[in-house]
Amino acid sequence: MGDWIKCSDRLPGDELDGMCVIVAVLHFQRGLIADADVWRKGNPASSCPKGSFAFWANTATHWQPLPSPPTE
């Protein structure tokens, strides 16, 4: 598994647009949790030019790409 990347340091790049990543989120009831989410690259003309995560929006604190799938 890869290392966690702070969202404040770097967000996923364009190559991960529409791809699933793992995010860490500080949930108001359950504390720090990890979940899968889809990265949506930003649109310079939108209110979120840097992009966001589809479900957790900008509440994610860290992220990492999914690991490679298993081989047979």
PDB file of C-alpha atoms in Angstrom:
ATOM      1  CA  MET A   1       0.000   0.000   0.000  1.00  0.00           C
ATOM      2  CA  GLY A   2       1.266   3.473  -0.762  1.00  0.00           C
ATOM      3  CA  ASP A   3       1.952   6.326   1.571  1.00  0.00           C
ATOM      4  CA  TRP A   4      -0.769   8.792   2.522  1.00  0.00           C
ATOM      5  CA  ILE A   5      -0.497  12.193   0.815  1.00  0.00           C
ATOM      6  CA  LYS A   6      -1.777  15.288   2.622  1.00  0.00           C
ATOM      7  CA  CYS A   7      -4.429  17.090   0.575  1.00  0.00           C
ATOM      8  CA  SER A   8      -2.856  20.366   1.674  1.00  0.00           C
ATOM      9  CA  ASP A   9       0.440  19.238   0.081  1.00  0.00           C
ATOM     10  CA  ARG A  10      -0.864  17.797  -3.192  1.00  0.00           C
ATOM     11  CA  LEU A  11      -4.153  16.738  -4.743  1.00  0.00           C
ATOM     12  CA  PRO A  12      -4.505  13.946  -7.310  1.00  0.00           C
ATOM     13  CA  GLY A  13      -3.480  14.927 -10.833  1.00  0.00           C
ATOM     14  CA  ASP A  14      -5.414  14.935 -14.080  1.00  0.00           C
ATOM     15  CA  GLU A  15      -4.314  11.334 -14.743  1.00  0.00           C
ATOM     16  CA  LEU A  16      -6.593  10.201 -11.883  1.00  0.00           C
ATOM     17  CA  ASP A  17      -9.678  12.110 -13.115  1.00  0.00           C
ATOM     18  CA  GLY A  18     -12.689   9.816 -12.738  1.00  0.00           C
ATOM     19  CA  MET A  19     -10.591   7.189 -10.958  1.00  0.00           C
ATOM     20  CA  CYS A  20     -11.194   5.750  -7.526  1.00  0.00           C
ATOM     21  CA  VAL A  21      -8.707   6.652  -4.781  1.00  0.00           C
ATOM     22  CA  ILE A  22      -8.578   6.018  -1.034  1.00  0.00           C
ATOM     23  CA  VAL A  23      -9.254   9.032   1.175  1.00  0.00           C
ATOM     24  CA  ALA A  24      -8.896   9.676   4.897  1.00  0.00           C
ATOM     25  CA  VAL A  25     -11.690  11.815   6.323  1.00  0.00           C
ATOM     26  CA  LEU A  26     -12.267  13.253   9.780  1.00  0.00           C
ATOM     27  CA  HIS A  27     -15.884  12.162  10.273  1.00  0.00           C
ATOM     28  CA  PHE A  28     -17.876  14.148  12.842  1.00  0.00           C
ATOM     29  CA  GLN A  29     -19.212  10.996  14.583  1.00  0.00           C
ATOM     30  CA  ARG A  30     -16.766   8.197  13.802  1.00  0.00           C
ATOM     31  CA  GLY A  31     -13.437  10.043  13.926  1.00  0.00           C
ATOM     32  CA  LEU A  32     -10.785   9.423  11.302  1.00  0.00           C
ATOM     33  CA  ILE A  33     -11.947   6.904   8.710  1.00  0.00           C
ATOM     34  CA  ALA A  34     -10.686   5.654   5.355  1.00  0.00           C
ATOM     35  CA  ASP A  35     -13.048   5.313   2.417  1.00  0.00           C
ATOM     36  CA  ALA A  36     -12.925   5.023  -1.364  1.00  0.00           C
ATOM     37  CA  ASP A  37     -13.936   8.005  -3.465  1.00  0.00           C
ATOM     38  CA  VAL A  38     -13.708   9.232  -7.056  1.00  0.00           C
ATOM     39  CA  TRP A  39     -11.418  12.154  -7.928  1.00  0.00           C
ATOM     40  CA  ARG A  40     -12.972  14.800 -10.181  1.00  0.00           C
ATOM     41  CA  LYS A  41     -10.409  17.128 -11.703  1.00  0.00           C
ATOM     42  CA  GLY A  42     -11.205  20.800 -11.488  1.00  0.00           C
ATOM     43  CA  ASN A  43     -12.494  23.120 -14.129  1.00  0.00           C
ATOM     44  CA  PRO A  44     -10.808  26.554 -14.183  1.00  0.00           C
ATOM     45  CA  ALA A  45     -14.210  28.175 -14.790  1.00  0.00           C
ATOM     46  CA  SER A  46     -15.938  26.381 -11.896  1.00  0.00           C
ATOM     47  CA  SER A  47     -16.182  27.239  -8.208  1.00  0.00           C
ATOM     48  CA  CYS A  48     -13.743  24.380  -7.508  1.00  0.00           C
ATOM     49  CA  PRO A  49     -10.854  24.932  -9.959  1.00  0.00           C
ATOM     50  CA  LYS A  50      -8.489  22.527  -8.162  1.00  0.00           C
ATOM     51  CA  GLY A  51     -10.929  19.596  -8.208  1.00  0.00           C
ATOM     52  CA  SER A  52     -12.616  17.635  -5.438  1.00  0.00           C
ATOM     53  CA  PHE A  53     -13.605  14.164  -4.365  1.00  0.00           C
ATOM     54  CA  ALA A  54     -17.062  13.117  -5.611  1.00  0.00           C
ATOM     55  CA  PHE A  55     -18.535  11.995  -2.261  1.00  0.00           C
ATOM     56  CA  TRP A  56     -16.336  13.524   0.435  1.00  0.00           C
ATOM     57  CA  ALA A  57     -15.865  16.792  -1.512  1.00  0.00           C
ATOM     58  CA  ASN A  58     -13.122  18.767   0.193  1.00  0.00           C
ATOM     59  CA  THR A  59     -13.430  17.184   3.651  1.00  0.00           C
ATOM     60  CA  ALA A  60     -10.715  14.604   2.908  1.00  0.00           C
ATOM     61  CA  THR A  61      -7.463  15.239   4.756  1.00  0.00           C
ATOM     62  CA  HIS A  62      -5.265  12.657   2.969  1.00  0.00           C
ATOM     63  CA  TRP A  63      -5.436  10.440  -0.105  1.00  0.00           C
ATOM     64  CA  GLN A  64      -3.578   7.684  -1.950  1.00  0.00           C
ATOM     65  CA  PRO A  65      -4.096   5.803  -5.218  1.00  0.00           C
ATOM     66  CA  LEU A  66      -5.627   2.355  -5.065  1.00  0.00           C
ATOM     67  CA  PRO A  67      -3.084  -0.456  -5.015  1.00  0.00           C
ATOM     68  CA  SER A  68      -2.590  -2.577  -8.133  1.00  0.00           C
ATOM     69  CA  PRO A  69      -5.156  -5.342  -8.501  1.00  0.00           C
ATOM     70  CA  PRO A  70      -4.128  -8.855  -7.467  1.00  0.00           C
ATOM     71  CA  THR A  71      -2.738 -11.253 -10.017  1.00  0.00           C
ATOM     72  CA  GLU A  72      -3.796 -14.874 -10.353  1.00  0.00           C
TER      73      GLU A  72
END
